[in-house]
Coordinates of C-alpha atoms and ligand atoms in Angstrom, one line a residue:
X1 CA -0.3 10.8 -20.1
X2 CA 2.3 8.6 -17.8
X3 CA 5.8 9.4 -17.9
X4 CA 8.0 8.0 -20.6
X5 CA 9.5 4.4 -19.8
X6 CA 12.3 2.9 -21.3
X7 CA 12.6 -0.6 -22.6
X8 CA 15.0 -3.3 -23.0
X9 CA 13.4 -5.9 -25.2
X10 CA 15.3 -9.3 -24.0
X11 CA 15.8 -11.5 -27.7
X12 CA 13.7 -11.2 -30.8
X13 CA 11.6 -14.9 -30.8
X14 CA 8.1 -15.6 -31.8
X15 CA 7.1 -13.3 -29.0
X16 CA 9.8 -10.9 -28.7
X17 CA 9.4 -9.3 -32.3
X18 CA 5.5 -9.2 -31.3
X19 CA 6.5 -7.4 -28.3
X20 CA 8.9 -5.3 -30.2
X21 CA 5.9 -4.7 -32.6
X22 CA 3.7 -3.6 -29.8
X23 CA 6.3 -1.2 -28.4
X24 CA 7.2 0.6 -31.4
X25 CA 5.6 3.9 -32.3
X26 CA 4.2 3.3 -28.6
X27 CA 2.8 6.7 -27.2
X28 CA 4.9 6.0 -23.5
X29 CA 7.3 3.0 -24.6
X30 CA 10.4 3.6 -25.6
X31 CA 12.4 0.5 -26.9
X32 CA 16.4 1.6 -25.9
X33 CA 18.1 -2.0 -26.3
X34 CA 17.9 -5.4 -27.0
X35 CA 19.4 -8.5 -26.2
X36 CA 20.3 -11.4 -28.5
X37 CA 20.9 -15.0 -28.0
X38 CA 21.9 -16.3 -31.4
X39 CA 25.5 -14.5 -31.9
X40 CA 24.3 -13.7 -35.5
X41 CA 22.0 -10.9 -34.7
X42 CA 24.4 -9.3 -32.6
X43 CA 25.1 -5.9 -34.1
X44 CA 21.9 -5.7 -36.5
X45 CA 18.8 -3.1 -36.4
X46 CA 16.1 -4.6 -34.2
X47 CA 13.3 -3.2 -36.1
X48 CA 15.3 -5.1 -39.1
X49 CA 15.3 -8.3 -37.0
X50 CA 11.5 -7.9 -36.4
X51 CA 10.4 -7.2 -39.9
X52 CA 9.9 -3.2 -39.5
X53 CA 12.2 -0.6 -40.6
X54 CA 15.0 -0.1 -39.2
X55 CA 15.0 1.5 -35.7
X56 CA 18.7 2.5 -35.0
X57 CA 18.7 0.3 -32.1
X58 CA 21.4 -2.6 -32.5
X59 CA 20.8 -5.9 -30.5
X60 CA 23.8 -7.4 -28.1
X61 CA 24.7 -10.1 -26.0
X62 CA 26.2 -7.5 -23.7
X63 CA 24.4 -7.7 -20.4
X64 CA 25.9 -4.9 -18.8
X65 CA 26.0 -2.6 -21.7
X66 CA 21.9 -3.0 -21.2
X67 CA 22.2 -2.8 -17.3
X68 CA 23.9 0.0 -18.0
X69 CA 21.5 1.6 -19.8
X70 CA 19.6 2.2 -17.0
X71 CA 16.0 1.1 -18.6
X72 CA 13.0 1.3 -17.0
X73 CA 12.1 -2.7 -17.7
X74 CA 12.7 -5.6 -19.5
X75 CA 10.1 -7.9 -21.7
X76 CA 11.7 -10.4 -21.0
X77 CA 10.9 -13.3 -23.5
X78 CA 13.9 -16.3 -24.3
X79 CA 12.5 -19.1 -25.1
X80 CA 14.1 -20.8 -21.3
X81 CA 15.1 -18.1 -18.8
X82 CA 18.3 -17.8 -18.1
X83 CA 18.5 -16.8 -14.1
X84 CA 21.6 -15.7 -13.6
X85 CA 20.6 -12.7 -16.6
X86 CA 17.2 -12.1 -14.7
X87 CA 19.3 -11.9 -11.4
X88 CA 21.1 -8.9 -12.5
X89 CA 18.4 -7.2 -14.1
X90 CA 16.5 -7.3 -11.2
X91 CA 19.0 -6.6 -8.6
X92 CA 20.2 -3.4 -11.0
X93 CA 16.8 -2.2 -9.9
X94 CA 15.1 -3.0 -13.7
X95 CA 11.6 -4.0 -13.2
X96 CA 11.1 -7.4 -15.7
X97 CA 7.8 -8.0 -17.7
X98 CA 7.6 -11.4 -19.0
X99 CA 6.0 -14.5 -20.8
X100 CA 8.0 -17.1 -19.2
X101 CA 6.0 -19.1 -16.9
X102 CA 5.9 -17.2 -13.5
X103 CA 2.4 -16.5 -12.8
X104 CA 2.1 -17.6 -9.1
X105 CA 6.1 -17.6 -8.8
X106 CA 6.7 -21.1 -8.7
X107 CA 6.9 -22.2 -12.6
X108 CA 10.7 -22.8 -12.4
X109 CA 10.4 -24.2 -8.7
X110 CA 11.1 -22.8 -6.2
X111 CA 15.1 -22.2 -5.9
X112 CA 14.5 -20.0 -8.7
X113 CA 11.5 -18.4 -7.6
X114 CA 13.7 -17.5 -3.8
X115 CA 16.5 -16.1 -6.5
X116 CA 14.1 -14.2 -8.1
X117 CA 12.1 -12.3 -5.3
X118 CA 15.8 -11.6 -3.3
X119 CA 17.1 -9.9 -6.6
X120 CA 13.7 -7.9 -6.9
X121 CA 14.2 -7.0 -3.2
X122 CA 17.9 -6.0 -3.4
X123 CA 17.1 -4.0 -6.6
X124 CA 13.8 -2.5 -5.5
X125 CA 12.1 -4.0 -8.8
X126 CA 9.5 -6.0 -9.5
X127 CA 8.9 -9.1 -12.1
X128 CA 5.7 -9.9 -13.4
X129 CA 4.8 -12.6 -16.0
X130 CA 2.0 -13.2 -17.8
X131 CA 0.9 -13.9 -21.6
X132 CA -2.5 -15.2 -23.2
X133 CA -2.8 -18.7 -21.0
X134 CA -1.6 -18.7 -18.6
X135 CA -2.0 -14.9 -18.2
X136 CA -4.8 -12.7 -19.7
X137 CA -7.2 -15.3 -19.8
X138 CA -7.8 -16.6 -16.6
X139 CA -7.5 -12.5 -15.5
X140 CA -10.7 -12.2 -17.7
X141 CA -12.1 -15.0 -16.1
X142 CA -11.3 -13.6 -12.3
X143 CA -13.1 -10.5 -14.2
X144 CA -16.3 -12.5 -15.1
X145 CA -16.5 -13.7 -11.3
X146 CA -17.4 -10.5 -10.0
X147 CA -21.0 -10.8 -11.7
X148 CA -21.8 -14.3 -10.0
X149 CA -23.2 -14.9 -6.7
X150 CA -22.2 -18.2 -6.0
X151 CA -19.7 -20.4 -8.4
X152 CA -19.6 -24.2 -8.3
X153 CA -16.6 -24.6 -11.2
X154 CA -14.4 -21.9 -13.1
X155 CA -13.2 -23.7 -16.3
X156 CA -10.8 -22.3 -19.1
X157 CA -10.4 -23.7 -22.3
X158 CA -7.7 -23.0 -24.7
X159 CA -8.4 -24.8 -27.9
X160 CA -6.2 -24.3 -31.1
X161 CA -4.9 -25.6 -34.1
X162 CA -1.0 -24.6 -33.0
X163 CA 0.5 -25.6 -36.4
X164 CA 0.9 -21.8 -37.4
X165 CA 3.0 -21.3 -33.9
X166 CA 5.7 -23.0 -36.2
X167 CA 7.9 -24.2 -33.1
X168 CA 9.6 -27.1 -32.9
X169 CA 12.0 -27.2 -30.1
X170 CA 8.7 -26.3 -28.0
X171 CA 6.3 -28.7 -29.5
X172 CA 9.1 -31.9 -29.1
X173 CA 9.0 -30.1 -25.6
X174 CA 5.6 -31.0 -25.1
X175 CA 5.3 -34.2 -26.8
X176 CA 4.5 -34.1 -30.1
X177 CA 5.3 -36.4 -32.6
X178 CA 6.2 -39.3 -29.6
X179 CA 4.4 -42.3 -30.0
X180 CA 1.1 -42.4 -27.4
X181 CA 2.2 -45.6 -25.3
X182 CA 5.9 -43.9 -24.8
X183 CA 5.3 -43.1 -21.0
X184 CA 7.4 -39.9 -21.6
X185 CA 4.6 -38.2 -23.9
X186 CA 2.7 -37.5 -20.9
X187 CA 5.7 -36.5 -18.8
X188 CA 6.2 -34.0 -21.5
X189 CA 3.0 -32.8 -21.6
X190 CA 2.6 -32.6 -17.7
X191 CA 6.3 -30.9 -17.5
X192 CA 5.1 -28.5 -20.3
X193 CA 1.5 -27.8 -18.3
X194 CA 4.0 -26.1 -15.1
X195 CA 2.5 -23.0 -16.3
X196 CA -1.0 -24.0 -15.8
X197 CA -0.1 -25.8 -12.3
X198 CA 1.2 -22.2 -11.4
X199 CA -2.1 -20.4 -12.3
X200 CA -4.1 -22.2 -10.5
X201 CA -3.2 -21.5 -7.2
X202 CA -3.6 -18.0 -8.3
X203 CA -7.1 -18.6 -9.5
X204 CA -8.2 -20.1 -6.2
X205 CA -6.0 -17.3 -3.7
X206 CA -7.6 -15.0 -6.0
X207 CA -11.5 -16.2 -5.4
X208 CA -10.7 -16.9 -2.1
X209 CA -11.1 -20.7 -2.6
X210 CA -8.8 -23.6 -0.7
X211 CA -7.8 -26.3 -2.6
X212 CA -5.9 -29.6 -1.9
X213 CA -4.3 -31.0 -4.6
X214 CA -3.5 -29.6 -8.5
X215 CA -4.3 -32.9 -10.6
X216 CA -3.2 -33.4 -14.0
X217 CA -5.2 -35.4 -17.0
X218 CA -4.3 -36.2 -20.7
X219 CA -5.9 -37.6 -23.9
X220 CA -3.7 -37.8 -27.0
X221 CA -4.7 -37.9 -30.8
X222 CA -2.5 -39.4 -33.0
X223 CA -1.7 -38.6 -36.4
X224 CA -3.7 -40.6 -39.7
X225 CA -0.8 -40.1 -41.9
X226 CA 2.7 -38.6 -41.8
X227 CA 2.5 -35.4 -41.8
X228 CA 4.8 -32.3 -43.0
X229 CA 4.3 -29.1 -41.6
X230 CA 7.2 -27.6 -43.2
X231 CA 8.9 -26.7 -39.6
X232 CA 8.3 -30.7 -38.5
X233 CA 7.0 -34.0 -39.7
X234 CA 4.5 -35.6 -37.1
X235 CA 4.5 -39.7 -37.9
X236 CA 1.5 -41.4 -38.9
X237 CA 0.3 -43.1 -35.9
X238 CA 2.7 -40.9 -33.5
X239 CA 1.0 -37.6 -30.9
X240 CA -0.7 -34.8 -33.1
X241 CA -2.6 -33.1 -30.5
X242 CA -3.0 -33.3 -26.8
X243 CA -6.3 -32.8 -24.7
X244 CA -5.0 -32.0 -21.2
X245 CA -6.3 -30.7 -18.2
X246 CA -5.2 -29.2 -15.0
X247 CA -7.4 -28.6 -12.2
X248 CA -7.6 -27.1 -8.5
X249 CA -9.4 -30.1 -6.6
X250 CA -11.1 -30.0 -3.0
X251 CA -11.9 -33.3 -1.1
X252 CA -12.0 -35.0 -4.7
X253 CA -14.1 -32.3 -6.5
X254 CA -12.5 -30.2 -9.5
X255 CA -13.2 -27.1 -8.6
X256 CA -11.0 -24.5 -11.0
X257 CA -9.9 -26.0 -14.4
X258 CA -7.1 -25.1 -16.7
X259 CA -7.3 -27.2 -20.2
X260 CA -6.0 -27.3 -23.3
X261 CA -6.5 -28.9 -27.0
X262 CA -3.6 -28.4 -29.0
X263 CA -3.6 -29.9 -32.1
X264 CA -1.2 -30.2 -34.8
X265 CA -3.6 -30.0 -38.0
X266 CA -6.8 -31.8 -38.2
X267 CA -5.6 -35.3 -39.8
X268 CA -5.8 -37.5 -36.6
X269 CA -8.1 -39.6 -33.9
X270 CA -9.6 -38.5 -32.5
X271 CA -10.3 -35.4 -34.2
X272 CA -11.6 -32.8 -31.6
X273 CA -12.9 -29.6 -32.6
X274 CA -10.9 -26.6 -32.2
X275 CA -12.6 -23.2 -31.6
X276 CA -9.9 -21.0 -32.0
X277 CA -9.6 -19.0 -28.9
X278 CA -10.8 -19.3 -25.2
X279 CA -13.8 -20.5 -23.6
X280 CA -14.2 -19.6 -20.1
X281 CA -17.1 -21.0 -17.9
X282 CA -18.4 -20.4 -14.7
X283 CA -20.7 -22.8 -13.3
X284 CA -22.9 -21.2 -10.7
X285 CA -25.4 -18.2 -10.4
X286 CA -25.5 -16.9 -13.0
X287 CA -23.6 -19.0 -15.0
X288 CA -21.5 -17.2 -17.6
X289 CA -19.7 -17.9 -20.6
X290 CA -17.2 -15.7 -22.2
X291 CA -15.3 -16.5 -25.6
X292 CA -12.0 -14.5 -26.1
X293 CA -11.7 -15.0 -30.1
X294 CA -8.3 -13.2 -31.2
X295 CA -10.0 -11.9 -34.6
X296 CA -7.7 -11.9 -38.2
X297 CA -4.3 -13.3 -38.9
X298 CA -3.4 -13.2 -34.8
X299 CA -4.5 -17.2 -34.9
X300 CA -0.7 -17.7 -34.5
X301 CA -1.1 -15.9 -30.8
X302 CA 1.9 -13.9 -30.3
X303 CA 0.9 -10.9 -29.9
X304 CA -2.0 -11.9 -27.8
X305 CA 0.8 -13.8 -25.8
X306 CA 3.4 -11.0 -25.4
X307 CA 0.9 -7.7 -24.8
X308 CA -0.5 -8.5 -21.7
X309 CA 3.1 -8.6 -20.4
X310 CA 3.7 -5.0 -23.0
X311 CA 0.4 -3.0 -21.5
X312 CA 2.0 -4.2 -17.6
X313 CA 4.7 -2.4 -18.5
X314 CA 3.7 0.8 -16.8
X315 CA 1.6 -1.0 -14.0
X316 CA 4.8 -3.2 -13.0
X317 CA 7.4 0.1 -13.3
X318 CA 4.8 0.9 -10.6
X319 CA 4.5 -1.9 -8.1
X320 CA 6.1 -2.5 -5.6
X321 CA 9.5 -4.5 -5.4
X322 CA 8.9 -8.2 -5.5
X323 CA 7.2 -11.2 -7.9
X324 CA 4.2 -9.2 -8.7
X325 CA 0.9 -11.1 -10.4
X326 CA -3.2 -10.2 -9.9
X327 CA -2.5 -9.3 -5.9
X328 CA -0.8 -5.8 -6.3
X329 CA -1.5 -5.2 -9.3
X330 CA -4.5 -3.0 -11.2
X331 CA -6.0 -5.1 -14.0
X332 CA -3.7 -4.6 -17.0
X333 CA -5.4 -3.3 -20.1
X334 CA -4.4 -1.7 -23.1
X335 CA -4.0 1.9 -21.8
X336 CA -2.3 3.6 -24.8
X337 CA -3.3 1.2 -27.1
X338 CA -6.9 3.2 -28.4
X339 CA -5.0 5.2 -31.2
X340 CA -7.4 6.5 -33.6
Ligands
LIG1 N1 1.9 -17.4 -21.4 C1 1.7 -17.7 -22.7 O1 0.6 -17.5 -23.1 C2 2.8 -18.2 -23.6 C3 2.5 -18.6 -24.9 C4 3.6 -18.9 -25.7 C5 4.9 -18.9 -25.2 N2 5.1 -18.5 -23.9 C6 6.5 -18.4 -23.4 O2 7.1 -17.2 -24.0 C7 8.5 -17.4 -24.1 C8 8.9 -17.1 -25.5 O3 8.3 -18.0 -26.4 P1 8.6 -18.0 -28.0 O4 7.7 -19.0 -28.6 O5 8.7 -16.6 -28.4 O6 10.1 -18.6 -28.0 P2 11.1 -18.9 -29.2 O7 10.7 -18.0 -30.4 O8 11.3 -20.3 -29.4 O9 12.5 -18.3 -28.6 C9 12.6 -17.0 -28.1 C10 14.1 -16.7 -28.1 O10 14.8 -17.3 -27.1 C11 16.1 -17.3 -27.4 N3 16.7 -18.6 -27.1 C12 16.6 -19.8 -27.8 N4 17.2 -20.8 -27.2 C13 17.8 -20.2 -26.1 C14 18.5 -20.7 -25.0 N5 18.9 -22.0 -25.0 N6 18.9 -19.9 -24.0 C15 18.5 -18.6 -24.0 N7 17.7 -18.0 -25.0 C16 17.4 -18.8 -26.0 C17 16.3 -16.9 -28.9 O11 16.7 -15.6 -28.9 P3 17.4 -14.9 -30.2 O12 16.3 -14.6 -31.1 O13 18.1 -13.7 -29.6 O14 18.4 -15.9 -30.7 C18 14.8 -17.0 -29.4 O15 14.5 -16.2 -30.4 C19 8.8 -18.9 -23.7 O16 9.2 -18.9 -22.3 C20 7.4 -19.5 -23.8 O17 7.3 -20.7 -23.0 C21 4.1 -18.1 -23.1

């Protein structure tokens, strides 16, 4: 059994009360504080705050009070990072776990990523994002290429119906509900894909691949009638889902691709089919499919998004100092997490 590790869970989102979830009742996880953004949760029970019983840990907006708690990591999981906070985690020598968009390093650009890495170096910690996609899924698909002898193409598909992700200030984010011919819909959707342009040049360091260029394509679908999902309206006629792709190109040819359908409901054109999980392909020999198919009521993929960055936790208290993803790091799985 590893040693005990204590846990800061930073703000209680979608994500974060999954995380919190995941970490409570955990066999080495012990959740010690919490941050909060919105000043109303300040002072209340974080199990209360993520629908459990109550845990006698308060949440705060008091940064150093959870420096100085001396925790072993934060999950780190606000909805945009907030630098100068993961500055001073990371130079207090706190390792950070995360969902934020920092596969490679180079989500936020790369002043932040240069901020990052110096704090991790100063505080001897290490940060390490990851999540379902980008994250554990294109880890299961570096997985799958060790039973190929040659690959021609590595493709990942995310398809989902994201209504039941109920999050407006991220889908506007994206693009939704803009009309098609507004040139910023696919701005939105390209400056929302940053997380996908980071994985890839993972992917390819990763299978020892070069690539020159990370290209970007988009379809939209618009919706057939207004629409009232309760959290937002999406207009008749305006974006309802999004078919995008990133890929890792060489000499012209896509060689490692990242795509997504997202889709708001099913009431639009065109109407593409969602499978409700991931698809990953590799082209080559053999070829191999693999379908990661989140079973039950976890369609809504927050807890498939925040436990891969949970189960790092004991892998990244053990890294070394420094923005840690696949390179230096042993595959996360669920240790712990087989509890009869
Ligand atoms: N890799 C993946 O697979 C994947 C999938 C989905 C999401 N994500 C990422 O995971 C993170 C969390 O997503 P989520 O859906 O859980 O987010 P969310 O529920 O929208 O927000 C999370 C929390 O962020 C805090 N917050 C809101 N506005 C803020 C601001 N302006 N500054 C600082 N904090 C703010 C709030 O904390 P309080 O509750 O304390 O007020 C909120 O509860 C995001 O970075 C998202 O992009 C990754």
């Amino acid at each position: 059994m590893s040693r005990r590790l204590r846990v800061v869970q930073w703000t209680t989102g979608k994500t974060g009360r999954a995380a919190v979830r995941g970490m409570v009742g955990h066999p080495v996880l012990d959740l010690v504080g919490c941050y909060a953004h919105a000043p109303d949760k300040v002072g209340r029970d974080v199990g209360e705050l993520c629908g459990l019983d109550p845990i006698g840990v308060l949440a705060t907006d008091d940064v150093e009070a959870l420096v100085a708690l001396e925790p072993d990591c934060v999950s780190y999981m606000a909805y945009r990072p907030n630098f100068d906070h993961l500055e001073r985690i990371l130079e207090s020598g706190v390792n950070v776990v995360s969902t934020m968009y920092m596969m490679a390093g180079f989500g936020y650009g790369e002043e932040a990523t240069h901020r990052l890495r110096d704090a991790c170096l100063r505080g001897g910690s290490s940060l390490y994002a990851s999540g379902i996609y980008p994250g554990h899924a294109p880890n299961v698909a570096l997985a799958a290429s060790a039973m190929c002898s040659r690959i021609e193409r590595v493709s990942i598909l995310e398809s989902l119906d994201i209504a039941g992700y109920a999050n407006e200030q991220m889908f506007r984010a994206q693009g939704f509900d803009l009309p098609p011919e507004d040139p910023a819909a696919a701005v939105a959707c390209e400056a929302s894909c940053g997380s996908f342009k980071d994985q890839i040049p993972v992917l390819a360091r990763e299978l020892g691949v070069r690539i020159d260029r990370v290209g970007f394509r988009v379809e939209f679908a618009t919706a057939n009638e207004d629409t009232d999902f309760g959290f937002m309206t999406v207009r008749k006629g305006h974006i309802a889902g999004f078919k995008g792709t990133v890929s890792g190109d060489r000499d012209g040819r896509s060689l490692i691709e990242c795509s997504f359908v997202w889709k708001l409901g099913e009431d639009m054109t065109p109407n593409w089919p969602v499978t409700h999980g991931y698809i990953i392909e590799l082209d080559g020999d053999p070829g191999v499919r693999v379908r990661l198919e989140p079973q039950g009521d976890h369609l809504d993929g927050t807890v498939t998004t925040a436990l891969p960055a949970v189960n790092a936790i004991p892998q990244v208290c053990a890294a070394p100092p420094g923005i840690v993803n696949l390179t230096g790091l042993p595959f996360v799985r669920g240790a712990h997490q087989l509890r009869p």
